[in-house]
Phi, psi and omega in degrees: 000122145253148201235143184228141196235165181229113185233139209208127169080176168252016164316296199248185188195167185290333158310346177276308174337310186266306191311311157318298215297323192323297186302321191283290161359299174306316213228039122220135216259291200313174146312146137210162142246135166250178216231122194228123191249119215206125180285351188212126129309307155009127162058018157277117178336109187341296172283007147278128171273109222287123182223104171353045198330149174277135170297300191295008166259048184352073174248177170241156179026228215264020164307308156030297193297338195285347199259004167293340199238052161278330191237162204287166193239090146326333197199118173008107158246163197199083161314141147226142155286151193289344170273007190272174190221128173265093166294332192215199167273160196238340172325322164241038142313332147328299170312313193289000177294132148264106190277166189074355171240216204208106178251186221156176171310342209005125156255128189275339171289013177227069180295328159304336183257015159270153176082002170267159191301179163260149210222143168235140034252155184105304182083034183304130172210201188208067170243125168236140157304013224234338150232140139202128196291179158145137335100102157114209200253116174238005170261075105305320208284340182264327154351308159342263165002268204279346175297339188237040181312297252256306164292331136346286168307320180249003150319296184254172178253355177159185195291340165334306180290305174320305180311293231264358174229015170256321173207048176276011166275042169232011190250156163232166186221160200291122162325141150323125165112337195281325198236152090280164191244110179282347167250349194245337165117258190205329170172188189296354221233335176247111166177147202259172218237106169298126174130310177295142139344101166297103195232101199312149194242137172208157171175116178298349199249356170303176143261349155216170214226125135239153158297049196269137182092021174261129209025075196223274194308338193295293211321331175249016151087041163255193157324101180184168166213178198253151153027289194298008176284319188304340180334077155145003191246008166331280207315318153297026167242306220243000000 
């Protein structure tokens, strides 16, 4: 398996970089090699391996990730984003590989945004990005993409929305039970309400918690969280 992270800009830093590779160290039992795709390296942990962005495909924040599917995928790959926390194992996620397709998320906490059309401004749907597996030849997806970047980019709020209404017959999604959201929750029956008191979601028996919206709305005085969401999520890094 190899497994991978992207870090673009001064949002992360190589402490998000090792704090991954730590949690993957724990929670996958396997062969891996990781992989860190990075405009800056400084302080990234010997044993990961460092794989250049090309600059010149002039993108900003997390378009970034499309430039995971310029080249063909040979062998089980597996994205985690830097803000995710891995509670437990994850060794068979390797199982969740298919080839040719793209697996990804449900959020399943977001039961108003299944199944909807595409509607602008927003694109609202209920895909996140924040894992993702996948096996075999995607750049056409990037291909898409970057012939028409601009529009894309301003089209959409990220790639989430690109995927899920450009190509989605090539995603699959993670089973129930696997993924939560520490600000949005677990699934309809658990999940926060824009407009409700924000009250951070933990479970322990999910595998992996992500941190999606961390320090992205508060910066515009909405809804979002901070630092202070990791509180009590040491003990899965050290």
């Amino acid at each position: 398996m190899e497994i991978v992270c992207l870090k673009w800009g001064e949002k992360f830093s190589h402490k998000h970089v090792n704090r991954l590779y730590r949690m993957v160290c724990k929670n996958y039992k396997d062969n891996f090699n990781f992989v860190c795709y990075t405009e800056n390296s400084s302080h990234i942990d010997k044993n990961i391996e460092i794989r250049n962005l090309d600059l010149s495909d002039d993108l900003e924040k997390w378009w970034w990730k499309l430039t995971l599917f310029k080249e063909i995928a040979d062998k089980p790959t597996m994205f985690l984003d830097l803000d995710v926390v891995i509670q437990n194992d994850i060794t068979h996620y390797r199982d969740y590989c298919v080839n040719n397709k793209i697996r990804t998320i449900k959020a399943y906490w977001k039961p108003h945004a299944a199944n909807l059309p595409p509607i602008s401004p927003g694109f609202n749907m209920d895909l996140n990005s924040s894992v993702i597996v996948w096996k075999g030849d995607f750049t056409n997806v990037w291909k898409h993409f970057y012939d028409n970047a601009d529009y894309f980019m301003c089209l959409y709020m990220g790639i989430d929305s690109y995927l899920y209404f450009n190509h989605n017959k090539l995603l699959q999604y993670f089973p129930r039970g696997e993924i939560y959201s520490r600000l949005h929750g677990m699934d309809e029956n658990k999940y926060w309400n824009e407009g409700q008191r924000v009250s951070l979601f933990y479970d322990r028996e999910y595998n992996i918690c992500i941190f999606n919206k961390w320090k992205m709305d508060k910066i515009f005085g909405g809804a979002g969280i901070d630092d202070d969401a990791y509180e009590g999520f040491e003990k899965y890094w050290r």
